[in-house]
CSV table of C-alpha atoms and ligand atoms in Angstrom, one decimal:
chain,number,residue,atom,x,y,z
R,245,MET,CA,0.0,0.0,0.0
R,246,HIS,CA,1.2,3.6,-0.8
R,247,LEU,CA,1.6,5.2,2.6
R,248,ILE,CA,1.0,8.9,3.0
R,249,ASP,CA,3.2,9.9,5.8
R,250,LEU,CA,2.1,13.1,7.4
R,251,ARG,CA,3.7,12.5,10.9
R,252,SER,CA,6.5,15.0,10.3
R,253,ASP,CA,8.7,16.7,7.7
R,254,THR,CA,11.6,14.7,9.1
R,255,VAL,CA,10.4,11.5,7.3
R,256,THR,CA,11.5,12.6,3.8
R,257,LYS,CA,13.9,10.3,2.0
R,258,PRO,CA,16.9,11.6,-0.1
R,259,THR,CA,16.2,11.6,-3.8
R,260,GLN,CA,18.4,10.0,-6.4
R,261,GLU,CA,19.9,13.5,-7.3
R,262,MET,CA,20.7,14.1,-3.6
R,263,ARG,CA,22.2,10.6,-3.2
R,264,GLN,CA,24.4,11.3,-6.3
R,265,ALA,CA,25.7,14.5,-4.7
R,266,MET,CA,26.5,12.5,-1.6
R,267,VAL,CA,28.4,9.8,-3.5
R,268,GLN,CA,30.5,12.4,-5.3
R,269,ALA,CA,31.3,14.6,-2.3
R,270,LYS,CA,34.9,15.5,-1.6
R,271,VAL,CA,35.7,14.8,2.0
R,272,GLY,CA,38.4,15.3,4.6
R,273,ASP,CA,38.7,15.2,8.4
R,274,ASP,CA,36.4,17.9,9.6
R,275,VAL,CA,37.8,17.9,13.1
R,276,TYR,CA,40.9,19.3,11.4
R,277,ASP,CA,38.7,21.7,9.3
R,278,GLU,CA,39.7,19.8,6.2
R,279,ASP,CA,36.4,18.7,4.8
R,280,PRO,CA,35.8,20.9,1.8
R,281,THR,CA,32.2,20.0,1.5
R,282,VAL,CA,31.5,20.8,5.1
R,283,ASN,CA,33.4,24.1,4.7
R,284,HIS,CA,31.4,25.0,1.6
R,285,LEU,CA,28.1,24.2,3.4
R,286,GLN,CA,29.0,26.3,6.4
R,287,GLU,CA,30.1,29.3,4.2
R,288,MET,CA,26.9,29.0,2.2
R,289,ALA,CA,24.7,29.0,5.2
R,290,ALA,CA,26.5,31.8,7.0
R,291,GLN,CA,26.0,34.0,4.0
R,292,MET,CA,22.3,33.0,3.6
R,293,LEU,CA,21.6,33.8,7.3
R,294,GLY,CA,23.7,36.9,7.4
R,295,LYS,CA,26.2,35.7,10.0
R,296,GLU,CA,30.0,35.6,10.0
R,297,ALA,CA,30.3,31.9,10.6
R,298,CYS,CA,28.5,28.6,10.8
R,299,LEU,CA,28.9,25.1,12.3
R,300,PHE,CA,27.4,21.9,10.9
R,301,VAL,CA,25.9,19.8,13.7
R,302,ALA,CA,24.2,16.4,13.8
R,303,SER,CA,20.7,17.6,14.8
R,304,GLY,CA,18.5,20.5,15.7
R,305,THR,CA,18.7,19.4,19.3
R,306,MET,CA,22.5,19.4,19.2
R,307,GLY,CA,22.5,22.8,17.6
R,308,ASN,CA,20.3,24.3,20.3
R,309,ILE,CA,22.2,22.8,23.2
R,310,VAL,CA,25.6,23.8,21.7
R,311,ALA,CA,24.2,27.3,21.4
R,312,ILE,CA,23.0,27.3,25.0
R,313,LEU,CA,26.3,25.9,26.3
R,314,THR,CA,28.1,28.6,24.3
R,315,HIS,CA,25.9,31.5,25.5
R,316,GLY,CA,25.7,30.6,29.2
R,317,GLY,CA,26.9,28.6,32.1
R,318,ARG,CA,25.9,27.0,35.4
R,319,GLY,CA,23.3,28.9,37.4
R,320,ASP,CA,22.6,31.3,34.5
R,321,GLU,CA,19.0,31.7,33.3
R,322,MET,CA,17.4,31.7,29.9
R,323,ILE,CA,14.0,33.1,29.0
R,324,LEU,CA,11.9,31.0,26.6
R,325,GLY,CA,8.3,30.1,25.6
R,326,SER,CA,6.4,27.5,27.6
R,327,LEU,CA,5.5,25.8,24.3
R,328,SER,CA,9.0,26.0,22.8
R,329,HIS,CA,10.7,22.9,21.5
R,330,THR,CA,13.8,23.6,23.6
R,331,PHE,CA,11.7,23.6,26.8
R,332,LEU,CA,9.4,20.6,25.9
R,333,TYR,CA,11.3,18.2,23.7
R,334,GLU,CA,15.1,18.4,24.2
R,335,GLY,CA,15.5,16.1,27.2
R,336,GLY,CA,16.0,18.9,29.7
R,337,ALA,CA,19.5,19.4,28.1
R,338,ALA,CA,19.7,23.1,29.1
R,339,ALA,CA,19.6,22.0,32.8
R,340,GLY,CA,21.2,18.6,32.4
R,341,LEU,CA,24.3,19.6,30.3
R,342,ALA,CA,24.6,23.4,30.7
R,343,GLY,CA,23.3,23.8,34.2
R,344,ILE,CA,21.0,26.6,32.9
R,345,HIS,CA,17.7,27.5,34.5
R,346,SER,CA,14.7,27.8,32.2
R,347,HIS,CA,12.5,30.8,32.9
R,348,THR,CA,9.4,30.0,30.8
R,349,LEU,CA,6.8,32.6,29.7
R,350,SER,CA,3.5,31.7,28.1
R,351,ASN,CA,3.5,31.7,24.3
R,352,ARG,CA,0.7,33.6,22.7
R,353,PRO,CA,-1.1,31.6,20.0
R,354,ASP,CA,1.0,33.3,17.3
R,355,GLY,CA,4.2,31.9,18.8
R,356,THR,CA,5.5,35.1,20.2
R,357,ILE,CA,6.1,35.9,23.9
R,358,PRO,CA,5.2,39.4,24.7
R,359,VAL,CA,8.2,41.8,24.7
R,360,GLU,CA,6.9,43.4,27.9
R,361,ALA,CA,6.8,40.0,29.6
R,362,VAL,CA,10.4,39.3,28.5
R,363,GLU,CA,11.4,42.7,29.9
R,364,GLU,CA,9.8,42.0,33.2
R,365,ALA,CA,11.4,38.6,33.4
R,366,ILE,CA,14.9,39.9,33.0
R,367,ARG,CA,16.6,39.7,36.5
R,368,ALA,CA,18.1,42.6,38.3
R,369,ASP,CA,21.7,42.4,39.4
R,370,ASN,CA,21.3,40.9,42.9
R,371,VAL,CA,23.0,38.0,44.6
R,372,HIS,CA,19.7,36.3,45.2
R,373,PHE,CA,18.9,36.0,41.5
R,374,PRO,CA,20.2,33.9,38.7
R,375,ARG,CA,21.8,35.9,35.9
R,376,THR,CA,19.6,36.3,32.8
R,377,ARG,CA,22.0,35.4,29.9
R,378,LEU,CA,19.8,34.3,27.0
R,379,ILE,CA,16.4,34.7,25.3
R,380,CYS,CA,15.3,31.9,23.0
R,381,LEU,CA,12.8,32.3,20.2
R,382,GLU,CA,11.3,29.7,17.8
R,383,ASN,CA,10.5,30.4,14.1
R,384,THR,CA,8.3,28.9,12.8
R,385,HIS,CA,6.7,27.9,16.0
R,386,ASN,CA,5.9,24.2,16.1
R,387,ARG,CA,3.5,23.8,19.0
R,388,CYS,CA,1.7,27.1,18.1
R,389,GLY,CA,0.9,25.5,14.7
R,390,GLY,CA,3.7,26.6,12.4
R,391,THR,CA,3.1,30.2,13.1
R,392,ILE,CA,5.6,32.8,12.0
R,393,LEU,CA,7.5,35.4,14.0
R,394,THR,CA,7.9,38.6,11.9
R,395,PRO,CA,11.1,40.5,11.4
R,396,GLU,CA,9.6,43.4,13.5
R,397,TYR,CA,9.0,41.1,16.4
R,398,CYS,CA,12.4,39.6,16.3
R,399,ASP,CA,14.0,43.1,16.0
R,400,ALA,CA,12.0,44.2,19.1
R,401,VAL,CA,13.3,41.3,21.2
R,402,GLY,CA,16.8,41.8,19.8
R,403,GLN,CA,16.8,45.4,20.7
R,404,LEU,CA,15.6,44.8,24.2
R,405,ALA,CA,18.2,42.0,24.7
R,406,ARG,CA,21.1,44.2,23.4
R,407,SER,CA,20.1,47.0,25.7
R,408,ARG,CA,20.4,44.6,28.7
R,409,GLY,CA,23.5,42.8,27.6
R,410,ILE,CA,21.6,39.5,26.9
R,411,ALA,CA,22.1,37.2,23.9
R,412,VAL,CA,19.2,35.9,21.7
R,413,HIS,CA,19.2,32.4,20.2
R,414,LEU,CA,16.7,31.6,17.5
R,415,ASP,CA,15.6,28.0,17.1
R,416,GLY,CA,14.9,28.2,13.4
R,417,ALA,CA,14.4,24.5,12.7
R,418,ARG,CA,11.9,25.7,10.1
R,419,LEU,CA,13.2,29.2,9.5
R,420,PHE,CA,13.2,28.8,5.7
R,421,ASN,CA,9.5,28.0,5.9
R,422,ALA,CA,8.9,31.3,7.7
R,423,ALA,CA,11.0,33.2,5.1
R,424,ILE,CA,9.2,31.6,2.1
R,425,ALA,CA,5.8,32.2,3.6
R,426,LEU,CA,6.6,35.9,4.2
R,427,GLY,CA,8.3,36.2,0.9
R,428,ILE,CA,11.5,37.7,2.4
R,429,GLU,CA,15.2,36.9,2.7
R,430,PRO,CA,15.9,34.7,5.7
R,431,LEU,CA,18.5,37.1,7.0
R,432,LYS,CA,15.7,39.6,7.8
R,433,LEU,CA,14.6,37.1,10.4
R,434,THR,CA,18.1,36.6,11.8
R,435,ARG,CA,19.6,40.1,11.8
R,436,SER,CA,18.6,40.8,15.4
R,437,VAL,CA,19.6,37.4,16.9
R,438,ASP,CA,23.1,36.4,18.0
R,439,SER,CA,22.8,32.8,17.0
R,440,VAL,CA,20.4,30.8,14.8
R,441,MET,CA,19.9,27.0,14.3
R,442,VAL,CA,18.3,25.7,11.1
R,443,CYS,CA,17.4,22.1,10.3
R,444,LEU,CA,18.4,20.6,6.9
R,445,SER,CA,16.6,17.3,7.8
R,446,LYS,CA,13.1,18.7,7.9
R,447,GLY,CA,11.3,20.5,5.0
R,448,LEU,CA,14.6,20.8,3.1
R,449,GLY,CA,14.7,17.0,2.7
R,450,ALA,CA,18.3,16.2,3.8
R,451,PRO,CA,18.7,12.9,5.7
R,452,VAL,CA,20.7,14.3,8.6
R,453,GLY,CA,22.0,17.6,9.9
R,454,SER,CA,21.5,21.1,11.2
R,455,LEU,CA,23.4,24.3,11.0
R,456,LEU,CA,24.3,26.8,13.8
R,457,CYS,CA,25.3,30.3,12.7
R,458,GLY,CA,26.7,33.3,14.6
R,459,SER,CA,29.7,35.5,15.0
R,460,ARG,CA,33.1,34.1,14.3
R,461,LYS,CA,33.9,34.3,18.0
R,462,PHE,CA,30.7,32.5,18.9
R,463,ILE,CA,31.3,29.7,16.4
R,464,LEU,CA,34.8,29.2,17.7
R,465,LYS,CA,33.5,28.5,21.2
R,466,ALA,CA,30.6,26.6,19.8
R,467,LYS,CA,33.0,24.2,18.1
R,468,ARG,CA,34.6,23.3,21.4
R,469,MET,CA,31.1,22.7,22.8
R,470,ARG,CA,30.1,20.5,19.9
R,471,LYS,CA,33.3,18.4,20.5
R,472,ILE,CA,32.3,18.0,24.1
R,473,VAL,CA,28.8,16.7,23.3
R,474,GLY,CA,30.3,14.3,20.8
R,475,GLY,CA,29.8,16.1,17.6
R,476,GLY,CA,33.2,16.0,16.0
R,477,MET,CA,32.3,14.0,12.9
R,478,ARG,CA,35.4,13.4,10.6
R,479,GLN,CA,34.5,12.8,6.9
R,480,VAL,CA,31.1,14.2,7.3
R,481,GLY,CA,31.1,15.8,3.9
R,482,ILE,CA,29.2,12.7,2.8
R,483,ILE,CA,26.3,14.1,4.8
R,484,ALA,CA,27.0,17.8,4.3
R,485,ALA,CA,26.7,17.2,0.5
R,486,ALA,CA,23.0,16.4,1.0
R,487,GLY,CA,22.8,19.7,3.0
R,488,VAL,CA,24.4,21.7,0.1
R,489,TYR,CA,22.0,20.0,-2.3
R,490,SER,CA,19.0,20.8,-0.1
R,491,LEU,CA,19.9,24.5,0.2
R,492,GLU,CA,20.4,24.8,-3.5
R,493,HIS,CA,17.2,23.0,-4.6
R,494,ASN,CA,14.7,22.7,-1.8
R,495,ILE,CA,14.0,26.1,-0.4
R,496,ASP,CA,11.7,27.7,-3.0
R,497,ARG,CA,9.6,24.6,-3.2
R,498,LEU,CA,8.5,24.9,0.4
R,499,ALA,CA,5.8,27.1,-1.0
R,500,GLU,CA,4.3,24.0,-2.4
R,501,ASP,CA,4.2,22.4,1.1
R,502,HIS,CA,2.4,25.5,2.4
R,503,LYS,CA,-0.1,25.3,-0.4
R,504,ASN,CA,-0.8,21.7,0.3
R,505,ALA,CA,-1.1,22.4,4.1
R,506,SER,CA,-3.7,25.2,3.4
R,507,ARG,CA,-5.7,22.8,1.2
R,508,LEU,CA,-5.5,20.2,3.9
R,509,ALA,CA,-6.6,22.6,6.6
R,510,GLU,CA,-9.5,23.8,4.4
R,511,GLY,CA,-10.6,20.2,3.9
R,512,ILE,CA,-10.3,19.4,7.6
R,513,ASP,CA,-12.4,22.4,8.6
R,514,ALA,CA,-15.1,21.3,6.2
R,515,LEU,CA,-15.4,17.9,8.0
R,516,HIS,CA,-17.9,17.7,10.8
R,517,GLY,CA,-16.1,16.6,13.9
R,518,LEU,CA,-12.7,18.2,13.1
R,519,THR,CA,-11.5,21.8,13.7
R,520,CYS,CA,-8.1,23.2,12.8
R,521,GLY,CA,-6.1,25.0,15.4
R,522,ALA,CA,-3.1,24.4,17.7
R,523,GLU,CA,-3.6,24.3,21.4
R,524,GLY,CA,-7.4,24.7,20.9
R,525,ASP,CA,-6.8,28.1,19.3
R,526,THR,CA,-8.7,28.4,16.0
R,527,THR,CA,-7.8,32.0,15.3
R,528,GLN,CA,-4.4,31.3,13.6
R,529,PRO,CA,-4.8,30.3,9.9
R,530,VAL,CA,-2.4,27.7,8.7
R,531,LYS,CA,0.5,29.6,7.2
R,532,THR,CA,3.3,27.1,6.7
R,533,ASN,CA,3.5,23.3,6.6
R,534,LEU,CA,2.1,22.3,10.0
R,535,VAL,CA,-1.6,21.5,10.4
R,536,TYR,CA,-2.9,20.9,13.9
R,537,PHE,CA,-6.5,20.0,14.5
R,538,LYS,CA,-8.9,18.8,17.1
R,539,VAL,CA,-11.2,15.8,17.0
R,540,ASP,CA,-14.6,16.0,18.6
R,541,GLY,CA,-15.8,12.4,18.9
R,542,ALA,CA,-19.1,13.4,20.6
R,543,ALA,CA,-20.0,15.6,17.6
R,544,VAL,CA,-19.9,12.6,15.3
R,545,GLY,CA,-21.8,10.3,17.8
R,546,ASP,CA,-18.6,8.5,18.8
R,547,PRO,CA,-17.4,9.7,22.2
R,548,SER,CA,-14.5,7.2,22.3
R,549,LEU,CA,-13.0,8.7,19.2
R,550,ASP,CA,-10.0,10.7,20.2
R,551,ALA,CA,-6.7,11.5,18.4
R,552,ARG,CA,-5.2,8.1,19.2
R,553,VAL,CA,-8.2,6.2,17.9
R,554,LEU,CA,-8.3,8.4,14.8
R,555,SER,CA,-4.6,7.8,14.2
R,556,THR,CA,-5.1,4.0,14.3
R,557,ARG,CA,-8.1,4.2,11.9
R,558,LEU,CA,-6.1,6.4,9.5
R,559,ARG,CA,-3.2,3.9,9.5
R,560,THR,CA,-5.4,1.2,8.2
R,561,ARG,CA,-6.3,3.5,5.3
R,562,GLY,CA,-2.7,4.2,4.5
R,563,VAL,CA,-2.3,7.6,6.2
R,564,LEU,CA,0.1,8.2,9.0
R,565,ALA,CA,-0.4,11.0,11.5
R,566,ASN,CA,0.2,11.3,15.2
R,567,PRO,CA,-1.6,12.7,18.2
R,568,LEU,CA,0.5,15.7,19.4
R,569,GLY,CA,0.2,18.0,22.4
R,570,SER,CA,-1.3,17.7,25.9
R,571,ASP,CA,-4.9,17.6,24.6
R,572,PRO,CA,-5.8,13.9,23.8
R,573,ASN,CA,-8.0,15.2,21.0
R,574,GLN,CA,-5.3,17.1,19.2
R,575,MET,CA,-3.5,15.7,16.1
R,576,ARG,CA,-0.9,17.1,13.8
R,577,MET,CA,-0.3,16.6,10.1
R,578,VAL,CA,2.8,17.9,8.3
R,579,THR,CA,3.3,18.4,4.6
R,580,HIS,CA,6.7,17.9,3.0
R,581,LEU,CA,8.7,17.0,-0.1
R,582,ASP,CA,7.3,13.5,-0.3
R,583,VAL,CA,3.6,14.5,-0.1
R,584,THR,CA,1.8,15.5,-3.3
R,585,ALA,CA,-1.4,17.5,-3.8
R,586,GLN,CA,-3.0,14.2,-4.8
R,587,ASP,CA,-1.9,12.7,-1.5
R,588,ILE,CA,-3.7,15.5,0.3
R,589,GLU,CA,-6.9,14.7,-1.4
R,590,GLU,CA,-6.5,11.0,-0.5
R,591,ALA,CA,-5.7,11.9,3.1
R,592,LEU,CA,-8.9,14.0,3.3
R,593,LEU,CA,-10.9,11.0,2.0
R,594,ALA,CA,-9.3,8.8,4.6
R,595,LEU,CA,-10.1,11.3,7.3
R,596,LYS,CA,-13.7,11.5,6.2
R,597,SER,CA,-14.2,7.8,6.3
R,598,SER,CA,-12.2,7.4,9.6
R,599,LEU,CA,-14.8,9.7,11.3
R,600,LYS,CA,-17.5,7.1,10.7
R,601,LYS,CA,-17.8,4.3,13.1
R,602,THR,CA,-17.6,1.0,11.2
P,98,PLP,C1,12.6,19.3,15.1
P,98,PLP,C2,12.9,20.5,15.9
P,98,PLP,C3,14.0,20.7,16.7
P,98,PLP,C4,15.0,19.6,16.8
P,98,PLP,O1,15.5,19.0,15.7
P,98,PLP,P1,16.1,17.5,15.7
P,98,PLP,O2,16.9,17.5,14.5
P,98,PLP,O3,14.9,16.6,15.7
P,98,PLP,O4,16.9,17.3,17.0
P,98,PLP,C5,14.2,21.9,17.3
P,98,PLP,N1,13.3,22.8,17.3
P,98,PLP,C6,12.2,22.7,16.6
P,98,PLP,C7,11.2,23.9,16.6
P,98,PLP,C8,11.9,21.6,15.9
P,98,PLP,O5,10.8,21.5,15.2
């Protein structure tokens, strides 16, 4: 059976062309800075994101913890959203590895945290308090439904941080989705942050890898931290070649994923028993490639139907999607490189028939 995999944009498989680029990659020992493909990838990304330097890392989680380790130390504090990936899904690494205290503020449904709340949360210089060292933003915002932080918002947070001597790290796992949806250069979204992590292995379709960008000085220290967390990767140009390929070929086409996601959301909203919206908020239209929705079993005369049951029924119809979030009725579907417009129509038919008790 042809499976339509909407669990995540991490599930994409490298195409023949991408594999070809990997086979032909020139490699060297990257721990000695001698891998030409890695060096090329890092230079390319630094330029695209408007930073002096860049470091190739194994994953988004590694990029974020390396950034956190580089910006702060034991007993320091970072301010971040209560729905942020770094707070929810990175194994408590900030506390466990960096000894950094997380000061969470509620995310608004659009993925922002109010600038005034950030300002209020910054600690005064007093022996009783931890030192606020870092503010983390996320763009696009996963748990808020793939919402987009605007350049104006990022600039406002950056300005506040600079005025207080605090660094800003941007978890930009899906930053290119944000840039494409806004129709702007990605560096407009990174100009006010000190460091940014982007994933190659999500919508861009590479099998492995993320990039961490910042000043030359920041990246020099980050490289030491990457080594400490086990990220010195030798002839890693084999993998970096897929990253180069993905930056060259797979950015503009993200618009297609967004179009497919909008169509999916429209179809979901038209089905009785399903309502689009992350965290129960139905005010944010789907703008990028993440479609969150809620299942109302009672509305279709089947109170036992929740996200888990729906997911099981979809699987028997060849569609993969997972419950996601704290609400047992919430599900997420993600569009990506390996999902076509036709797949979306089929997924909607599968959803429709899954809502009927058989
Ligand atoms: C996926 C993701 C990460 C982590 O990336 P991995 O490569 O899975 O470790 C970080 N932040 C956000 C917002 C993500 O969606």
